Coordinates of C-alpha atoms in Angstrom, one line a residue:
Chain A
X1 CA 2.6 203.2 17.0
X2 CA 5.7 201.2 17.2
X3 CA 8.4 203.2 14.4
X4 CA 11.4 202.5 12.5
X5 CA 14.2 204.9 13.3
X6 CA 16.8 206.0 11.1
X7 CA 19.2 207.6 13.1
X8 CA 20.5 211.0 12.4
X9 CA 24.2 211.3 13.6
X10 CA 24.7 214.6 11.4
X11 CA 26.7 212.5 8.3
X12 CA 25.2 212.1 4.7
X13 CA 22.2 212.5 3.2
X14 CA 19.6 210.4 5.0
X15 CA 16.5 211.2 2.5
X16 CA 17.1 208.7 0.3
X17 CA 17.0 205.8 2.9
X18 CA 13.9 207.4 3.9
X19 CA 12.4 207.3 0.2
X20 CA 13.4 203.7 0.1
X21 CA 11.7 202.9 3.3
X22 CA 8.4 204.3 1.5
X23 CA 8.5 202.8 -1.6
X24 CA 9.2 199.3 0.6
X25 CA 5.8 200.1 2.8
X26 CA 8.2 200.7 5.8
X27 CA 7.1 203.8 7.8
X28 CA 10.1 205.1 8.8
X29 CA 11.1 208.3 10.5
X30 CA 14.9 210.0 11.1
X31 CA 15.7 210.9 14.4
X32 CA 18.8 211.5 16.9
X33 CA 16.5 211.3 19.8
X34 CA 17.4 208.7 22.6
X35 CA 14.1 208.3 23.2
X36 CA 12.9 207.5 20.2
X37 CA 15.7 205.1 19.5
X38 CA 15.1 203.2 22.7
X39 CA 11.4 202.6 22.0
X40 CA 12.4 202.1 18.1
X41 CA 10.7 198.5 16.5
X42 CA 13.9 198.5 14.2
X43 CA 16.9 201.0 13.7
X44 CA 18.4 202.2 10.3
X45 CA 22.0 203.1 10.7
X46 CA 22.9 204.6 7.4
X47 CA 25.5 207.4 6.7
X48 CA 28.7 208.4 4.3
X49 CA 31.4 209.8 5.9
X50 CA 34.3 209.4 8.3
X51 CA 34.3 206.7 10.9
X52 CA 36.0 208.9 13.5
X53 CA 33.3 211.8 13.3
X54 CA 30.7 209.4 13.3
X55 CA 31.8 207.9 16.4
X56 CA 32.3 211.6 18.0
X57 CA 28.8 212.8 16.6
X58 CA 27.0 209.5 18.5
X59 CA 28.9 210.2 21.4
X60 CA 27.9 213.8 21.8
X61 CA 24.4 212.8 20.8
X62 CA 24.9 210.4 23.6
X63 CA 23.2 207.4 21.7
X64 CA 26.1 205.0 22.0
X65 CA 24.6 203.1 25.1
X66 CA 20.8 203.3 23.2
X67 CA 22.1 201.6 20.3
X68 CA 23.8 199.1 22.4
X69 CA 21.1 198.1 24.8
X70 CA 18.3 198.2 21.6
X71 CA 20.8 195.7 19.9
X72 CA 21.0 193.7 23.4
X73 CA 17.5 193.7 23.3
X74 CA 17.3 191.7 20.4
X75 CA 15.5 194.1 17.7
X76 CA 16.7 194.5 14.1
X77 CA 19.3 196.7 13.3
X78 CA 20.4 197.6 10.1
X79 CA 23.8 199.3 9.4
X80 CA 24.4 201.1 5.9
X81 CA 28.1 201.9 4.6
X82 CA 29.4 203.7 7.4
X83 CA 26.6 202.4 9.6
X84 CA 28.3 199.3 8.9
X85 CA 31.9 200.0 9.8
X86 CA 30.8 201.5 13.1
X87 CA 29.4 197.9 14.5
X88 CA 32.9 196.8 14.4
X89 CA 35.4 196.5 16.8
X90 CA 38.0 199.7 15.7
X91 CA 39.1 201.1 12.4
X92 CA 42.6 202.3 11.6
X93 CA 40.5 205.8 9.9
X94 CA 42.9 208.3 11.3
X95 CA 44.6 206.2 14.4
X96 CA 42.6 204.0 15.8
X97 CA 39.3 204.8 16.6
X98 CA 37.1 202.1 19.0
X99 CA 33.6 201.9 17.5
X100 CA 30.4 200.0 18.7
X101 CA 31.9 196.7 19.0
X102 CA 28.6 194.7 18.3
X103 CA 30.9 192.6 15.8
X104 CA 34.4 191.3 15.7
X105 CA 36.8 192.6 13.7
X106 CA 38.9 196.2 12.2
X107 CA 37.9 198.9 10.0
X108 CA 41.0 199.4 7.2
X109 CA 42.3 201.2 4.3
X110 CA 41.6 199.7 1.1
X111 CA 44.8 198.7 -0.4
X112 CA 46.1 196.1 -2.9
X113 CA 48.3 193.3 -2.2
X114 CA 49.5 194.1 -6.0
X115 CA 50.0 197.7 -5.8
X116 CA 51.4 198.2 -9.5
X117 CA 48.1 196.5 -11.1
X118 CA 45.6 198.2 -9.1
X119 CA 47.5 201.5 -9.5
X120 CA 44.6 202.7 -11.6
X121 CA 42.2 201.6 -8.8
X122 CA 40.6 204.7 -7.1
X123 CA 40.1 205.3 -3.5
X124 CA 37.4 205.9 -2.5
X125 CA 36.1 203.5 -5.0
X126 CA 32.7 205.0 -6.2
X127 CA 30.8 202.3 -8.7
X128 CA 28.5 199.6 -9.3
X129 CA 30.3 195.9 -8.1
X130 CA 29.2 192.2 -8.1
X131 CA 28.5 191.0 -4.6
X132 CA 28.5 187.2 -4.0
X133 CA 27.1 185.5 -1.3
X134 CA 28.8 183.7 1.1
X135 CA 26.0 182.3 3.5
X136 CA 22.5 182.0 3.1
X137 CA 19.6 184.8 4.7
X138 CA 15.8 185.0 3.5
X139 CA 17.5 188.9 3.7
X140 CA 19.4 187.5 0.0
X141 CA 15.5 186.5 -0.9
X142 CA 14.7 187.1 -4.6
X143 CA 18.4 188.5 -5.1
X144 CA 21.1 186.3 -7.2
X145 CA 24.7 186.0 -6.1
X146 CA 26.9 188.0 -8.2
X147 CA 24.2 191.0 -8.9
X148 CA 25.6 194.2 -8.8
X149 CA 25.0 197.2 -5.7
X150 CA 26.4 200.3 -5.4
X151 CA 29.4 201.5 -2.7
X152 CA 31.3 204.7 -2.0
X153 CA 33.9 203.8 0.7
X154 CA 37.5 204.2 1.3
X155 CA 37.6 202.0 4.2
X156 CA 36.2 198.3 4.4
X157 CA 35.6 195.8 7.2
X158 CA 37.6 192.7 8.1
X159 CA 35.3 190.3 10.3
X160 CA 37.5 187.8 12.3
X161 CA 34.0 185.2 12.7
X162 CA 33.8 184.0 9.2
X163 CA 30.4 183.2 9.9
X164 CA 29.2 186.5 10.3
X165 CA 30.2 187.3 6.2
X166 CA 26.8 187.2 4.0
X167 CA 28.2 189.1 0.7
X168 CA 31.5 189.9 -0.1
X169 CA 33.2 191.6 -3.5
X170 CA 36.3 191.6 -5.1
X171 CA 37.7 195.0 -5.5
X172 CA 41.1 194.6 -7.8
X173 CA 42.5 191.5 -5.8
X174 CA 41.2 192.8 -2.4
X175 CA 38.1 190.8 -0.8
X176 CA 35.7 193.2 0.9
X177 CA 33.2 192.4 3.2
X178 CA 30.1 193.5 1.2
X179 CA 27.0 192.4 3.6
X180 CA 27.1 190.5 7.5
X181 CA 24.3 189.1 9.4
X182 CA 25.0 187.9 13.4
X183 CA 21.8 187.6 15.0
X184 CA 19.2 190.3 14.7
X185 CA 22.3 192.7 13.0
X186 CA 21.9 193.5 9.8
X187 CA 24.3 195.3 7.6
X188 CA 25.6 196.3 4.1
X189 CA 28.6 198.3 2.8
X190 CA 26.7 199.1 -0.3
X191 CA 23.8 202.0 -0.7
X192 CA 20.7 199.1 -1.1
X193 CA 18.9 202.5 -1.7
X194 CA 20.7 203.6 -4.7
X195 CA 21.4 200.1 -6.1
X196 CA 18.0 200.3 -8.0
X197 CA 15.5 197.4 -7.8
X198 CA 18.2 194.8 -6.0
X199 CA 18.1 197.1 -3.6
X200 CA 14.8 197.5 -3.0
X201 CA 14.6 194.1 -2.6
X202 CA 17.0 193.9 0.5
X203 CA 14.5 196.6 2.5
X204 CA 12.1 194.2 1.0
X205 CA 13.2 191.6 2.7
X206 CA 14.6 192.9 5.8
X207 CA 11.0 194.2 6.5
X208 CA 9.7 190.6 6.0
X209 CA 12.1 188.8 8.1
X210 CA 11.6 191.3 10.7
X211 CA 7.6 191.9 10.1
X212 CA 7.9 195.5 10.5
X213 CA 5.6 197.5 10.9
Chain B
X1 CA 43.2 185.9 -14.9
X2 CA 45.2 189.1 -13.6
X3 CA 43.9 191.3 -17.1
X4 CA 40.0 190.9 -16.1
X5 CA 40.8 191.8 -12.5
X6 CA 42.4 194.6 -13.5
X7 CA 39.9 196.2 -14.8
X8 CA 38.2 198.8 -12.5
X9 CA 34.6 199.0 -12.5
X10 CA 33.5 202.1 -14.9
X11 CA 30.0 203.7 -15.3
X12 CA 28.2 205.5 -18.0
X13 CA 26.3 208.3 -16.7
X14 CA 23.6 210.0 -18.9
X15 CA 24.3 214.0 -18.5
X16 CA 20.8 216.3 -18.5
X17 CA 21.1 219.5 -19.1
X18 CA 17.9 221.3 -18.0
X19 CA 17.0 224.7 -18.9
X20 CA 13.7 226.0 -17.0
X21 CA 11.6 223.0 -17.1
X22 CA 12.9 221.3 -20.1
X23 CA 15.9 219.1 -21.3
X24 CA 18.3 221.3 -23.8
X25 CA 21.4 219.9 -25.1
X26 CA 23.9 222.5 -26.7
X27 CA 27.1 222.7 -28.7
X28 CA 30.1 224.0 -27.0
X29 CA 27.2 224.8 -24.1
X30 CA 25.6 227.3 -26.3
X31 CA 22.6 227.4 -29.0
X32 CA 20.5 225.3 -26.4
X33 CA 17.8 223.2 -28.5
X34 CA 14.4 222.0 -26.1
X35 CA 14.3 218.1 -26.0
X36 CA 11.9 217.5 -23.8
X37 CA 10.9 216.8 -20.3
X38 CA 14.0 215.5 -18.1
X39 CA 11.6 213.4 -15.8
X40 CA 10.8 211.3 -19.0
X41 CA 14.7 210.9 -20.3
X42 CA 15.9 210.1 -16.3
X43 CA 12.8 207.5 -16.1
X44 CA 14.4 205.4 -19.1
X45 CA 17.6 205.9 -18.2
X46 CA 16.9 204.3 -14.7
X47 CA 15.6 201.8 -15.7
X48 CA 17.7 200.8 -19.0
X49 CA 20.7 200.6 -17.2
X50 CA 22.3 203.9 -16.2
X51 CA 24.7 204.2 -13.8
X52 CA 24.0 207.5 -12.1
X53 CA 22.2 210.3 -13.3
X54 CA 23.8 214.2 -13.7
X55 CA 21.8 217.0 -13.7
X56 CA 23.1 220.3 -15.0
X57 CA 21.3 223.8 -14.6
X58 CA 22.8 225.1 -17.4
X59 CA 21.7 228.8 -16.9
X60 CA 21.5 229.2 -12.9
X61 CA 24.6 230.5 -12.3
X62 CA 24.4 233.0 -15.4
X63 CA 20.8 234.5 -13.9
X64 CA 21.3 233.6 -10.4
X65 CA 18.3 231.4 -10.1
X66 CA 17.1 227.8 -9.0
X67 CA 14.5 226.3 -10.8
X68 CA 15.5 222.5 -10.5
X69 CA 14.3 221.2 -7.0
X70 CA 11.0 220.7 -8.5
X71 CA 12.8 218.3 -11.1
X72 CA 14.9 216.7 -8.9
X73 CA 12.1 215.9 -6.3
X74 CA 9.9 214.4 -9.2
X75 CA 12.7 212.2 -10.4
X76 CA 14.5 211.0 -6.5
X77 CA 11.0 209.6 -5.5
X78 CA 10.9 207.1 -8.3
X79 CA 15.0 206.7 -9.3
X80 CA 16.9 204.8 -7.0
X81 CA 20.3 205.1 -8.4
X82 CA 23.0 208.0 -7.3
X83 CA 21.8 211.4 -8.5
X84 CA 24.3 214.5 -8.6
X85 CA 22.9 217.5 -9.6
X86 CA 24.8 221.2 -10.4
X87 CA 24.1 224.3 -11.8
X88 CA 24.2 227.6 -9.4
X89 CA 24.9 226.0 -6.0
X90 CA 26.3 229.0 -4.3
X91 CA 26.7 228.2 -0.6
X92 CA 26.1 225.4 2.0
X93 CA 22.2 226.4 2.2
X94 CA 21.9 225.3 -1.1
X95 CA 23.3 222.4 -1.1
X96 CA 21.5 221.7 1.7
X97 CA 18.7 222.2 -0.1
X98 CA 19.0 220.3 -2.8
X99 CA 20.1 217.6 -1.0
X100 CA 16.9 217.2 0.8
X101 CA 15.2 217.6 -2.9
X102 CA 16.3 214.0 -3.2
X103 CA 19.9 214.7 -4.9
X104 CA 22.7 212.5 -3.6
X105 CA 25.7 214.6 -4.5
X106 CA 26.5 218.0 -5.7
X107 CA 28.5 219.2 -8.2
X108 CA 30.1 222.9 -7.5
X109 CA 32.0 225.0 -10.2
X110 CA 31.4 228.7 -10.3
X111 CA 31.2 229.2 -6.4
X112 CA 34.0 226.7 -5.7
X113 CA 36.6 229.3 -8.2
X114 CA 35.1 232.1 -6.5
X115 CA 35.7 231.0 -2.8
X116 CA 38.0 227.9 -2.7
X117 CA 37.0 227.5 1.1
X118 CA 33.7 226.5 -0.2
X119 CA 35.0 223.1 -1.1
X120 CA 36.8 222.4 2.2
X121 CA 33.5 223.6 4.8
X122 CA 31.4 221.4 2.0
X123 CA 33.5 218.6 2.0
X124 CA 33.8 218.6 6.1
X125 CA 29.9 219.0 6.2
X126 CA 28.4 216.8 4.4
X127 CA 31.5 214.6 3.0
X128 CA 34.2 214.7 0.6
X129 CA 31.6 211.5 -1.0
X130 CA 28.8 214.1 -1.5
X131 CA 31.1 216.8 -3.2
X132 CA 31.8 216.9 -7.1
X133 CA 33.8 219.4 -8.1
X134 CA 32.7 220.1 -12.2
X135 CA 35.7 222.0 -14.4
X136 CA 34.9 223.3 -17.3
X137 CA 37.9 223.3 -19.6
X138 CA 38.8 225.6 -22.8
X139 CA 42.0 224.8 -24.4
X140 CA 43.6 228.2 -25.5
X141 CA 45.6 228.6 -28.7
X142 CA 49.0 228.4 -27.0
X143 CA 48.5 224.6 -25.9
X144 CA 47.4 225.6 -22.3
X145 CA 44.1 224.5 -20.4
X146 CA 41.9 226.7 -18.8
X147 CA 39.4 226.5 -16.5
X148 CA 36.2 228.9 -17.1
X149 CA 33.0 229.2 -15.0
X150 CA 29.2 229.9 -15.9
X151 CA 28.9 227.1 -18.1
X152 CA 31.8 227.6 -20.2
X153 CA 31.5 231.1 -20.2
X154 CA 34.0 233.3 -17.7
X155 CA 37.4 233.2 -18.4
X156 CA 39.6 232.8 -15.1
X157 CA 43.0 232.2 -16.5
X158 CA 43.3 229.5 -13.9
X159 CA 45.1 225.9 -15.2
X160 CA 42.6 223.3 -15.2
X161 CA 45.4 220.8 -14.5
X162 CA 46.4 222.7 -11.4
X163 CA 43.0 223.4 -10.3
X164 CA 41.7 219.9 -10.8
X165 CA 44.6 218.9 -7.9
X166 CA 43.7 221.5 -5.8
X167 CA 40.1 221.4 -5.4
X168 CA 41.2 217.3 -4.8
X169 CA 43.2 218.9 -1.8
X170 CA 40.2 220.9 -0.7
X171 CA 38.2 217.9 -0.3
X172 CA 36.5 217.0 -3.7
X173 CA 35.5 213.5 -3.9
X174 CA 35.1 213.3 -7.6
X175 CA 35.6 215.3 -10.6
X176 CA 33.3 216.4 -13.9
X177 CA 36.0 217.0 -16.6
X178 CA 34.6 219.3 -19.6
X179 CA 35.7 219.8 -22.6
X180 CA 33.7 222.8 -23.7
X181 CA 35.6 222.6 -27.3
X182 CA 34.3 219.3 -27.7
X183 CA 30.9 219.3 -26.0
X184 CA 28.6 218.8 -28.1
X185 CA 30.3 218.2 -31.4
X186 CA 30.5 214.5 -31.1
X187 CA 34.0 215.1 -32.7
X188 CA 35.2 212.6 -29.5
X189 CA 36.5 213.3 -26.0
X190 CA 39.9 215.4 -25.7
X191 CA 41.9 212.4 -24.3
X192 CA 45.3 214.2 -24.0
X193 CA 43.1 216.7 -21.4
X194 CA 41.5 213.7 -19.2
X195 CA 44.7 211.8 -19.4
X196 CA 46.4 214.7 -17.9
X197 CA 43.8 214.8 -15.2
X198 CA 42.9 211.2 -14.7
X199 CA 47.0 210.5 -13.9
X200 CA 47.5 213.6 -11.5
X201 CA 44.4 213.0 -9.1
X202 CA 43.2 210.1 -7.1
X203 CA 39.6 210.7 -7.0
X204 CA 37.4 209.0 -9.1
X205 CA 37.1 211.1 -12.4
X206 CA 34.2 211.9 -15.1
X207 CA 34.6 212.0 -18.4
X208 CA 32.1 214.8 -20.2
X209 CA 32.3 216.2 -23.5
X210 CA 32.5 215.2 -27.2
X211 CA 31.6 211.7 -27.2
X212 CA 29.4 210.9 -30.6
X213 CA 30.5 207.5 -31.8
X214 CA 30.4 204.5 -29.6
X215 CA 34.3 203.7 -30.5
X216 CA 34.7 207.0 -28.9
X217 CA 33.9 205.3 -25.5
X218 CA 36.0 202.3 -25.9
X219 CA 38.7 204.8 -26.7
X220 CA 38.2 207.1 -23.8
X221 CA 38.8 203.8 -21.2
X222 CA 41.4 202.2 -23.2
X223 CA 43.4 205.6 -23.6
X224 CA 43.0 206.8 -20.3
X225 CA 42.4 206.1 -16.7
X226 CA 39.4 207.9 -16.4
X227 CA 36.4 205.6 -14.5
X228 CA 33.1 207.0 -15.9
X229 CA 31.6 208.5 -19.0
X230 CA 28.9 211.0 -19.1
X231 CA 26.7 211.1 -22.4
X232 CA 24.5 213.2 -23.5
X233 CA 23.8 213.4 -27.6
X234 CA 24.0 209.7 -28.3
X235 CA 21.4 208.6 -25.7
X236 CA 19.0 211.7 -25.6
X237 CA 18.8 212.0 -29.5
X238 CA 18.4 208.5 -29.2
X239 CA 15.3 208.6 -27.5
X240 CA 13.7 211.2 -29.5
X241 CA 14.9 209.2 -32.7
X242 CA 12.7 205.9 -31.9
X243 CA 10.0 208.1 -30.2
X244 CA 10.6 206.7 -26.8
X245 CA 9.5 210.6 -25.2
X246 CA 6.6 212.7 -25.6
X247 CA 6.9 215.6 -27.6
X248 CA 5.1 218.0 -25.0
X249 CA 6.9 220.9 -24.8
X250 CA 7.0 223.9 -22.6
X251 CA 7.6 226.3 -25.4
X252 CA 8.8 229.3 -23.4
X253 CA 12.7 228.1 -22.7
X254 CA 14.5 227.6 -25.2
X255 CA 14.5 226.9 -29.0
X256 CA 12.4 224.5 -29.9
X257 CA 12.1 224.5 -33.6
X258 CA 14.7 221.6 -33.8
X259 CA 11.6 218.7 -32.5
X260 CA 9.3 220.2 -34.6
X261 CA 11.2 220.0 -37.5
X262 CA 13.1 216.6 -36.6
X263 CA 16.1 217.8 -37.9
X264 CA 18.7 215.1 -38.3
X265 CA 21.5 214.3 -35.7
X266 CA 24.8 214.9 -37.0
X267 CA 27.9 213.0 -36.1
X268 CA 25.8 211.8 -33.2
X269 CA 25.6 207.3 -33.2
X270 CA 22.4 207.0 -31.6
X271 CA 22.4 204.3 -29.2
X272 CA 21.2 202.9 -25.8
X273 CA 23.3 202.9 -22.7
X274 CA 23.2 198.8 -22.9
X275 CA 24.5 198.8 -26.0
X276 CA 27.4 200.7 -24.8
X277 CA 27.8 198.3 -22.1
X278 CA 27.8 195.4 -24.0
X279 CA 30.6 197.1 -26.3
X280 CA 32.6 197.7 -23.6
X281 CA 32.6 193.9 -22.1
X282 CA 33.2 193.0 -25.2
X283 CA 36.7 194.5 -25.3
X284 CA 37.0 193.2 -21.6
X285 CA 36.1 196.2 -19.8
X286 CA 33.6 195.7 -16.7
X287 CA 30.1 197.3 -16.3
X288 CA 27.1 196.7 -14.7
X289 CA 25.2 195.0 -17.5

């Protein structure tokens, strides 16, 4: 039976992507096998945490190549907080760390152009925020622009193809890069599982578009 | 333009005590009256617009048990907002283990005073994201705060100010502030004390304790910089008020003569969390609503 893997790369708690999956009808199962990632249907890549241990924990898993060729191979991925910083290019996360470089562009620091009103701003910023849409996906399907999702990051993604953006917010005056699609990539800087029935929706659809399962 | 920007996103987060199997709210954390069964409080919460959910073992670190994953599992498989739960969570097995119970972050206070490493190897395993450090806060008669463990109960004679930027240092990603003198009471939150905190840290911090009135929420984010608030009397007494829980009680934790008598909520507005939302947009703060 042909599986969706949601790879385990030792970061964050990867139980509640796997309750989502259930409640959605998705049968889903974590693993940091190669194997099983290479003869995945679709891959989950969720995970909290620091981009430069992530990218060292995939590497001594050895799964960098697997996730590479399965996205060469056209089947759906779907990258979740962390999971979506490490499809990009590099991130400035303690010097500059190369990640999977599936998608153009740099992970940075949040920061405010206008330091002295956003003083009050935390980082990591932990809370509910809008997220508009920028581009159109059936993966938006039932949702409406400017509903609110849930993040926990520090850092955010700057794409440098414009048409790679599905979602972005506005924390203080700084734009962040909320949701991208390019292709069979899929991927979200907010926790669709702990964003409550939005959420759902996005497995939802992501298991529609993809007719998982 | 530039005054609704600058408003940080806040969240209200309904605070469940949970004593054996059953929902207790306290005074001060002590004299713990049964309310009912936590599944059916988190159920309405989720889905009348809560935030997050905290769950607090009130007595596990006092008798060194752990009685919640059953509660926890029951409520992660249908919530799907952030869950922390605390309450005796002595070393990384248990957090561990109540991570895979469904819980999405942990709050540590009694082990973290005890063995301040704890915080750092907790923070480096699973994430600084994953680790709430909770401080329970007594302010003594000269002026000074102090932190105390066991649910308000151990003094440590250790500044909370101080410890609240340490355990930041450690790797805490967020902080519970308590105000045991005004938990419970309803008398409103100790804003001096969160200010204090709020302005010395960088982490995202929690607001718990004394909030009865819904002005007393308003207050809290125009007076300080905190970025949530967790509730407790308001919205639980609320519940029971308008009959929105069963009465089936588990009659062997706890004192339970308060719902059979339906003794009357002092100093406590009773109120639903969207009602506090929509009081707080309407002086210009932003919440999910």
């Amino acid at each position: 039976m042909r599986e969706v893997i949601i790879v385990d790369f030792n970061l964050g708690n990867l139980h509640s992507v796997k309750k989502a999956c259930e409640v959605c009808n998705i049968k889903a199962k974590i693993s940091s096998q190669r194997g099983d990632i290479e003869k995945a249907e679709a891959l989950i890549l969720p995970g909290v945490g620091a981009f430069g241990e992530a990218m060292s924990n995939l590497s001594k898993l050895n799964l960098i190549d697997s996730i590479k060729g399965f996205v060469d191979s056209g089947r759906p991925l779907f990258g979740i907080c962390i999971g979506l910083q490490l499809l990009f290019s590099e991130s400035s996360e303690f010097g500059l760390t190369k990640g999977l470089d599936l998608i153009s562009g740099k992970v940075e620091k949040i920061s405010f152009e206008n330091q002295e009103i956003y003083k009050n701003f935390r980082i990591p910023f932990i809370g509910w925020n809008k997220v508009e849409f920028k581009n159109k996906s059936t993966l938006l399907d039932h949702v409406e622009s400017g509903n609110y999702f849930y993040f926990v990051h520090s850092y955010y993604a700057r794409l440098e193809i414009s048409s790679d953006l599905l979602a972005s917010s506005m924390y203080g005056d700084l734009q962040v890069t909320a949701a991208i699609e390019r292709n069979n990539i899929f991927a979200t800087q907010f926790h669709p599982e702990k964003s409550g029935n939005s959420g759902l929706q996005i497995y939802h659809n992501w298991k529609n578009k993809y007719n998982l399962n | 333009m530039t005054s609704i920007l600058a408003k940080k996103p806040l969240r209200i987060i309904p605070r469940l005590d949970i004593k054996g199997p059953n929902l207790v709210k306290g005074i001060h954390l002590e004299g713990l009256r049964v309310l009912g069964q936590p599944h059916d409080f988190a159920k309405y919460y989720y889905e009348n617009g809560a935030d997050e959910l905290f769950f607090q073992d009130v007595v596990a670190s006092l008798y060194g048990r752990n009685s919640m994953s059953e509660i926890i599992q029951k409520t992660a498989n249908e919530i799907f907002i952030p869950l922390t739960v605390g309450g005796g969570i002595r070393n990384i097995e248990d957090i561990t283990k109540v991570l895979r119970c469904g819980a999405d972050k942990v709050a540590l206070n009694t082990a973290a005073m005890g063995n301040k490493d704890f915080v750092r190897q907790a923070s480096e395993k699973f994430g600084s994201s994953t680790i709430v450090v909770a401080i329970e806060i007594v302010q003594e008669t000269d002026g000074r705060y102090l932190a105390y463990t066991d649910n308000g109960r151990e003094y440590t004679g250790v500044d909370a100010v101080e410890w609240s930027e340490e355990v930041v240092e450690l790797g805490a990603g967020e902080l519970v502030i308590t105000s045991v003198d005004r938990e419970g009471t309803g008398g409103g939150p100790d804003l001096s004390l969160l200010e204090k905190i709020a302005e010395r840290v960088g982490v995202p911090v929690i607001a718990h304790g004394g909030v009865g009135k819904i002005d007393h929420v308003t207050d809290l984010f125009d007076k300080t910089q905190v970025d949530a608030c967790a509730i407790a009397s308001m919205l639980h007494y609320n519940l029971i008020h308008k009959n929105k829980v069963q009465r089936s009680l588990s009659c062997n934790e706890g004192n339970v003569e308060f719902l059979k008598k339906n003794i009357g909520f002092k100093n406590i507005d009773l109120i639903e969390i969207n009602e506090i939302k929509s009081e707080l947009e309407k002086h210009n703060f932003f919440v999910r609503n």
